């Protein structure tokens, strides 16, 4: 991402967001409604109310915008997991909190950004930072599951995969239940995760 | 879908499949590797080894091919669920079998066709038959969960959503674990589903 702070091409933002955020919001909406492949950088700039030149000042291309959006779907949970790791609470309480937090993150936001996880384009190495961050999130799940089960990290692998899968299944559910209640579902998923983990 | 049996434009299939199946295999591969939006009917016909005219004899357009592929990911499970409904086995055994069958279906096949569930294009009413079939599958899950819990269909709704979510989470997992063992994972998912359901 390039340096920030350059003025907008067509006057100040009317959204109250920074230009960078305007670009991300506009691109997220277009990627999720029109499709990533069908969205041009021109369409993104127009929807964000800026020129293409201004857009390229913030992002080197469409792939960098997609990467930034993908990172937004995992980074907050990784940071929250790191806070939890320093907490004296029992591991089951921490796992419950992480699952509920992560579920709320995926269920919230105007667009279902998690639906971008399945784009074929994500095989490109330019998205390696996203895959690395998601792997880091998986590792925090695995450590918590191992602590809950009193097992090795290796033995905790299958249950941790099931738990993260259950959380990420919200991405698929949002399609069919666009009005699902985030808090309600986050609590149910956390309960189910604990049942899976507790042998 | 148009009537079948018309000869191929460029000689017999070398795959041993029918022309219709050749089209579905070629399209599934392109949709999952290049993206649905980026795949032309010309590219599909070429990959299937036929002319576009022959392709249009079988399918009215790209959307009809996508619909057929989507139906392949749910119809076998709906049919299996209907067989199970007639079985005298206890509901927990039937739920375990349905989950394992459905998980194996989503985990198998050369392409991860479930990844097409998240295409923005699926909001189009031409895909209503797929959504109806998936809803039918959900209802069979709900009936089995209600039977397992001895609860009403309404009360079984949340647990049934979690169970189907867990099964469909395989779609997301296939991206990160392309070499996962189908049988192993199907059994684990079935075990986890039973834990979620058994209060």
Coordinates of C-alpha atoms in Angstrom, one line a residue:
Chain A
X1 CA 0.0 0.0 0.0
X2 CA 1.3 3.5 -0.9
X3 CA 1.7 6.4 1.4
X4 CA -1.5 8.0 2.5
X5 CA -2.8 11.6 2.8
X6 CA -2.9 12.7 -0.8
X7 CA -6.0 14.8 -1.6
X8 CA -9.0 13.2 -3.4
X9 CA -9.4 13.9 -7.1
X10 CA -13.0 15.1 -6.7
X11 CA -13.3 16.9 -3.4
X12 CA -13.7 15.6 0.1
X13 CA -15.4 12.3 0.9
X14 CA -19.1 12.6 1.7
X15 CA -19.0 9.3 3.7
X16 CA -17.0 10.6 6.7
X17 CA -14.5 7.8 5.9
X18 CA -10.9 8.2 4.7
X19 CA -10.4 7.8 0.9
X20 CA -8.7 4.5 1.6
X21 CA -11.8 3.3 3.5
X22 CA -14.1 4.6 0.8
X23 CA -12.2 2.5 -1.8
X24 CA -12.4 -0.6 0.4
X25 CA -16.2 -0.2 1.1
X26 CA -16.9 0.4 -2.6
X27 CA -14.8 -2.5 -3.7
X28 CA -16.2 -4.9 -1.1
X29 CA -19.7 -4.1 -2.3
X30 CA -18.8 -4.6 -5.9
X31 CA -16.8 -7.8 -5.3
X32 CA -19.7 -9.3 -3.3
X33 CA -22.5 -8.3 -5.6
X34 CA -20.9 -8.3 -9.1
X35 CA -18.1 -10.7 -8.6
X36 CA -14.3 -10.0 -8.3
X37 CA -13.6 -11.0 -11.9
X38 CA -16.3 -8.8 -13.3
X39 CA -15.3 -5.6 -11.3
X40 CA -12.9 -3.2 -13.0
X41 CA -10.7 -0.7 -11.2
X42 CA -12.6 2.0 -13.1
X43 CA -15.9 0.8 -11.5
X44 CA -14.3 0.8 -8.0
X45 CA -12.9 4.3 -8.4
X46 CA -16.3 5.6 -9.7
X47 CA -18.2 3.9 -6.8
X48 CA -15.7 5.4 -4.3
X49 CA -16.2 8.9 -5.9
X50 CA -12.5 9.3 -6.9
X51 CA -10.4 9.1 -10.0
X52 CA -8.5 5.9 -11.0
X53 CA -5.3 7.9 -10.5
X54 CA -6.2 8.6 -6.9
X55 CA -7.1 4.9 -6.4
X56 CA -3.7 3.8 -7.7
X57 CA -2.1 6.1 -5.2
X58 CA -3.6 3.9 -2.4
X59 CA -3.6 0.5 -4.0
X60 CA -1.3 -1.0 -6.7
X61 CA -4.3 -2.8 -8.2
X62 CA -7.5 -4.7 -7.6
X63 CA -5.6 -7.6 -6.0
X64 CA -4.2 -5.3 -3.3
X65 CA -7.7 -4.1 -2.5
X66 CA -8.9 -7.7 -2.3
X67 CA -6.0 -8.6 0.0
X68 CA -6.8 -5.7 2.3
X69 CA -10.4 -6.8 2.5
X70 CA -9.5 -10.4 3.2
X71 CA -7.1 -9.3 6.0
X72 CA -9.9 -7.4 7.6
X73 CA -11.8 -10.7 8.0
X74 CA -9.0 -12.4 10.1
X75 CA -6.7 -9.8 11.7
X76 CA -9.1 -8.6 14.4
X77 CA -9.6 -12.2 15.5
X78 CA -5.9 -12.9 15.5
X79 CA -5.4 -9.8 17.7
X80 CA -8.2 -10.7 20.0
X81 CA -6.7 -14.3 20.3
X82 CA -3.4 -12.8 21.3
X83 CA -5.1 -10.7 24.0
X84 CA -6.8 -13.8 25.3
X85 CA -3.6 -15.8 25.4
X86 CA -2.4 -13.4 28.1
X87 CA -5.6 -13.8 30.2
X88 CA -5.7 -16.0 33.3
X89 CA -9.2 -17.4 32.4
X90 CA -9.6 -21.2 31.9
X91 CA -9.0 -22.3 28.3
X92 CA -12.6 -23.3 27.8
X93 CA -13.8 -19.8 28.6
X94 CA -11.1 -18.3 26.3
X95 CA -12.1 -20.7 23.4
X96 CA -15.8 -19.7 23.9
X97 CA -14.8 -16.1 23.7
X98 CA -12.7 -16.4 20.6
X99 CA -15.3 -18.5 18.8
X100 CA -18.0 -15.9 19.6
X101 CA -15.8 -13.0 18.6
X102 CA -14.7 -14.6 15.3
X103 CA -18.3 -15.6 14.5
X104 CA -19.5 -12.1 15.1
X105 CA -16.8 -10.7 12.9
X106 CA -17.8 -13.0 10.0
X107 CA -21.5 -12.4 10.5
X108 CA -21.2 -8.6 10.7
X109 CA -20.4 -5.9 8.2
X110 CA -22.6 -4.9 5.3
X111 CA -21.1 -7.4 2.9
X112 CA -20.3 -11.0 3.3
X113 CA -16.5 -10.6 2.8
X114 CA -15.8 -14.2 3.8
X115 CA -17.5 -15.2 0.5
X116 CA -14.3 -14.0 -1.2
X117 CA -12.4 -16.9 0.5
X118 CA -13.5 -19.2 -2.3
X119 CA -12.4 -17.1 -5.3
X120 CA -10.1 -19.2 -7.5
X121 CA -7.9 -16.1 -7.7
X122 CA -6.8 -16.7 -4.1
X123 CA -4.4 -19.4 -5.3
X124 CA -2.1 -16.6 -6.6
X125 CA 0.9 -16.0 -4.4
X126 CA 0.0 -12.3 -4.0
X127 CA -2.6 -13.5 -1.5
X128 CA 0.0 -15.4 0.6
X129 CA -0.2 -12.8 3.4
X130 CA -3.9 -13.6 3.8
X131 CA -3.3 -17.4 3.9
X132 CA -0.5 -16.8 6.5
X133 CA -2.8 -14.7 8.7
X134 CA -5.6 -17.3 8.5
X135 CA -3.0 -20.0 9.3
X136 CA -2.0 -17.9 12.4
X137 CA -5.6 -17.8 13.4
X138 CA -5.9 -21.5 13.0
X139 CA -2.8 -22.0 15.2
X140 CA -4.4 -20.0 18.0
X141 CA -7.5 -22.1 17.8
X142 CA -5.3 -25.2 17.9
X143 CA -3.4 -24.0 21.0
X144 CA -6.7 -23.3 22.8
X145 CA -8.2 -26.6 21.8
X146 CA -5.1 -28.5 23.0
X147 CA -5.3 -26.6 26.3
X148 CA -9.0 -27.5 26.7
X149 CA -8.4 -31.1 25.9
X150 CA -5.1 -31.4 27.7
X151 CA -3.7 -32.9 24.5
X152 CA -0.7 -32.3 22.2
X153 CA -1.0 -29.7 19.4
X154 CA -1.0 -32.6 16.9
X155 CA -3.8 -34.4 18.6
X156 CA -5.8 -31.1 18.8
X157 CA -5.6 -30.6 15.0
X158 CA -8.8 -32.4 14.0
X159 CA -11.0 -30.8 16.6
X160 CA -9.5 -27.3 15.9
X161 CA -10.3 -27.8 12.2
X162 CA -13.9 -28.7 13.0
X163 CA -14.2 -25.6 15.3
X164 CA -12.8 -23.2 12.8
X165 CA -14.9 -24.8 10.1
X166 CA -18.0 -24.3 12.2
X167 CA -17.2 -20.6 12.7
X168 CA -16.5 -20.1 9.0
X169 CA -19.7 -22.0 8.0
X170 CA -21.3 -18.6 8.9
X171 CA -20.0 -17.4 5.5
X172 CA -22.2 -19.9 3.8
X173 CA -25.2 -19.4 6.1
X174 CA -25.2 -15.6 5.5
X175 CA -26.3 -16.4 1.9
X176 CA -29.4 -18.3 3.0
X177 CA -30.2 -16.3 6.2
X178 CA -29.3 -12.7 5.4
X179 CA -31.1 -11.5 8.5
X180 CA -29.6 -13.9 11.1
X181 CA -29.0 -12.4 14.5
X182 CA -25.3 -12.1 15.0
X183 CA -25.2 -12.4 18.8
X184 CA -27.7 -15.3 18.9
X185 CA -25.7 -17.3 16.3
X186 CA -22.4 -16.5 17.8
X187 CA -23.5 -17.9 21.2
X188 CA -24.9 -21.0 19.6
X189 CA -21.7 -21.6 17.6
X190 CA -19.6 -21.1 20.8
X191 CA -21.7 -23.7 22.6
X192 CA -21.4 -26.2 19.8
X193 CA -17.6 -25.6 19.6
X194 CA -17.3 -26.5 23.3
X195 CA -19.3 -29.7 22.8
X196 CA -17.0 -30.7 19.9
X197 CA -13.9 -30.1 21.9
X198 CA -15.0 -31.6 25.2
X199 CA -14.5 -35.3 24.7
Chain B
X1 CA -32.1 -28.9 -20.7
X2 CA -32.7 -29.8 -24.3
X3 CA -33.3 -33.3 -25.6
X4 CA -30.3 -35.6 -25.7
X5 CA -28.7 -37.9 -28.2
X6 CA -27.7 -35.5 -31.0
X7 CA -24.3 -36.4 -32.4
X8 CA -21.2 -34.5 -31.4
X9 CA -19.8 -31.8 -33.7
X10 CA -16.3 -33.2 -33.7
X11 CA -16.6 -37.0 -33.5
X12 CA -17.1 -39.2 -30.5
X13 CA -16.0 -38.3 -27.0
X14 CA -12.6 -39.6 -25.9
X15 CA -13.5 -39.5 -22.2
X16 CA -15.9 -42.4 -22.2
X17 CA -18.6 -39.9 -20.9
X18 CA -21.7 -38.7 -22.7
X19 CA -21.4 -35.3 -24.4
X20 CA -23.5 -33.8 -21.6
X21 CA -21.1 -35.1 -19.0
X22 CA -18.1 -33.9 -21.0
X23 CA -19.7 -30.4 -20.9
X24 CA -20.3 -30.5 -17.2
X25 CA -16.8 -31.8 -16.4
X26 CA -15.2 -29.1 -18.5
X27 CA -17.4 -26.3 -17.2
X28 CA -16.9 -27.4 -13.6
X29 CA -13.1 -27.3 -14.0
X30 CA -13.2 -23.8 -15.6
X31 CA -15.7 -22.3 -13.1
X32 CA -13.5 -23.6 -10.2
X33 CA -10.2 -22.5 -11.6
X34 CA -10.9 -19.5 -13.8
X35 CA -14.1 -18.3 -12.1
X36 CA -17.7 -18.4 -13.4
X37 CA -17.7 -14.8 -14.6
X38 CA -14.4 -15.2 -16.5
X39 CA -15.5 -18.4 -18.3
X40 CA -17.1 -18.1 -21.8
X41 CA -19.4 -20.6 -23.4
X42 CA -16.8 -20.7 -26.2
X43 CA -14.1 -21.8 -23.6
X44 CA -16.4 -24.5 -22.2
X45 CA -17.2 -25.9 -25.6
X46 CA -13.5 -26.0 -26.6
X47 CA -12.5 -27.7 -23.3
X48 CA -15.3 -30.3 -23.9
X49 CA -14.1 -30.9 -27.4
X50 CA -17.3 -29.8 -29.1
X51 CA -18.7 -26.9 -31.0
X52 CA -20.7 -24.1 -29.3
X53 CA -23.7 -25.2 -31.4
X54 CA -23.5 -28.7 -29.9
X55 CA -23.2 -27.2 -26.4
X56 CA -26.3 -25.1 -26.9
X57 CA -28.1 -28.3 -27.9
X58 CA -27.7 -29.6 -24.4
X59 CA -27.8 -26.4 -22.3
X60 CA -29.5 -23.0 -23.0
X61 CA -26.5 -21.2 -21.6
X62 CA -23.8 -21.0 -19.0
X63 CA -26.3 -20.5 -16.2
X64 CA -28.0 -23.8 -17.1
X65 CA -24.7 -25.6 -16.8
X66 CA -24.0 -24.0 -13.5
X67 CA -27.4 -25.0 -12.3
X68 CA -26.8 -28.6 -13.3
X69 CA -23.5 -28.6 -11.5
X70 CA -25.0 -27.2 -8.3
X71 CA -27.8 -29.7 -8.3
X72 CA -25.2 -32.5 -8.5
X73 CA -23.9 -31.3 -5.1
X74 CA -27.2 -31.7 -3.3
X75 CA -29.5 -34.2 -5.2
X76 CA -27.6 -37.3 -4.2
X77 CA -27.9 -36.4 -0.5
X78 CA -31.6 -35.6 -0.8
X79 CA -32.2 -39.0 -2.4
X80 CA -30.1 -40.7 0.3
X81 CA -32.0 -38.9 3.0
X82 CA -35.3 -40.1 1.5
X83 CA -34.0 -43.7 1.6
X84 CA -33.0 -43.3 5.2
X85 CA -36.4 -41.9 6.1
X86 CA -37.8 -45.3 5.3
X87 CA -35.3 -47.2 7.4
X88 CA -36.1 -48.6 10.8
X89 CA -32.8 -47.5 12.3
X90 CA -32.7 -45.1 15.3
X91 CA -32.6 -41.4 14.3
X92 CA -29.1 -40.9 15.7
X93 CA -27.8 -43.7 13.4
X94 CA -29.6 -42.2 10.4
X95 CA -28.3 -38.7 11.1
X96 CA -24.8 -40.0 11.4
X97 CA -25.1 -41.8 8.1
X98 CA -26.6 -38.7 6.3
X99 CA -23.9 -36.4 7.6
X100 CA -21.1 -38.8 6.6
X101 CA -22.7 -39.3 3.1
X102 CA -23.2 -35.6 2.5
X103 CA -19.7 -34.7 3.8
X104 CA -18.2 -37.3 1.5
X105 CA -20.2 -35.9 -1.5
X106 CA -18.8 -32.4 -0.8
X107 CA -15.3 -33.6 -0.2
X108 CA -15.1 -35.8 -3.3
X109 CA -15.0 -35.0 -7.0
X110 CA -12.2 -33.5 -8.8
X111 CA -13.4 -29.9 -8.4
X112 CA -14.7 -28.2 -5.3
X113 CA -18.1 -27.5 -6.8
X114 CA -19.5 -26.3 -3.5
X115 CA -17.2 -23.3 -3.9
X116 CA -19.8 -22.1 -6.5
X117 CA -22.4 -21.7 -3.7
X118 CA -20.9 -18.3 -2.9
X119 CA -21.1 -16.8 -6.4
X120 CA -23.0 -13.5 -6.4
X121 CA -24.8 -14.8 -9.5
X122 CA -26.7 -17.3 -7.4
X123 CA -29.1 -14.5 -6.3
X124 CA -30.6 -14.7 -9.8
X125 CA -34.0 -16.5 -9.9
X126 CA -32.8 -18.9 -12.5
X127 CA -31.0 -20.7 -9.7
X128 CA -34.2 -21.1 -7.7
X129 CA -34.3 -24.9 -8.3
X130 CA -30.9 -25.2 -6.6
X131 CA -32.0 -23.2 -3.6
X132 CA -35.2 -25.2 -3.4
X133 CA -33.3 -28.5 -3.4
X134 CA -30.9 -27.3 -0.8
X135 CA -33.8 -26.2 1.4
X136 CA -35.3 -29.7 0.9
X137 CA -32.0 -31.1 2.2
X138 CA -32.1 -28.8 5.1
X139 CA -35.6 -30.0 6.0
X140 CA -34.5 -33.6 6.0
X141 CA -31.7 -32.6 8.4
X142 CA -34.2 -30.8 10.6
X143 CA -36.5 -33.8 10.7
X144 CA -33.7 -36.1 11.7
X145 CA -32.4 -33.6 14.4
X146 CA -35.9 -33.2 15.8
X147 CA -36.3 -37.0 16.0
X148 CA -32.9 -37.3 17.7
X149 CA -33.8 -34.6 20.2
X150 CA -37.4 -35.5 20.6
X151 CA -38.2 -31.9 19.9
X152 CA -40.5 -29.9 17.6
X153 CA -39.3 -29.0 14.1
X154 CA -39.1 -25.4 15.2
X155 CA -36.9 -26.2 18.2
X156 CA -34.7 -28.4 16.0
X157 CA -33.9 -25.5 13.6
X158 CA -30.8 -24.0 15.3
X159 CA -29.1 -27.4 15.8
X160 CA -30.0 -28.5 12.2
X161 CA -28.4 -25.2 10.9
X162 CA -25.2 -25.9 12.9
X163 CA -25.0 -29.5 11.6
X164 CA -25.5 -28.6 7.9
X165 CA -23.1 -25.7 8.4
X166 CA -20.5 -28.1 9.8
X167 CA -21.0 -30.4 6.8
X168 CA -20.7 -27.5 4.3
X169 CA -17.6 -26.1 6.1
X170 CA -15.8 -28.8 4.1
X171 CA -16.2 -26.6 1.1
X172 CA -14.0 -24.0 2.8
X173 CA -11.6 -26.6 4.1
X174 CA -10.9 -28.1 0.7
X175 CA -9.2 -24.9 -0.2
X176 CA -6.7 -25.2 2.6
X177 CA -6.4 -28.9 2.8
X178 CA -6.7 -30.2 -0.8
X179 CA -5.4 -33.6 0.3
X180 CA -7.7 -34.3 3.2
X181 CA -8.9 -37.8 3.6
X182 CA -12.6 -38.0 2.7
X183 CA -13.5 -40.9 4.9
X184 CA -11.6 -39.8 7.9
X185 CA -13.1 -36.3 7.8
X186 CA -16.6 -37.6 7.1
X187 CA -16.5 -39.7 10.2
X188 CA -15.2 -36.9 12.3
X189 CA -17.9 -34.5 11.1
X190 CA -20.5 -37.1 11.8
X191 CA -19.2 -37.6 15.4
X192 CA -19.2 -33.8 15.9
X193 CA -22.7 -33.5 14.5
X194 CA -24.0 -36.0 17.0
X195 CA -22.3 -34.1 19.9
X196 CA -24.0 -30.9 18.8
X197 CA -27.4 -32.5 18.6
X198 CA -27.3 -34.6 21.7
X199 CA -28.1 -32.0 24.5

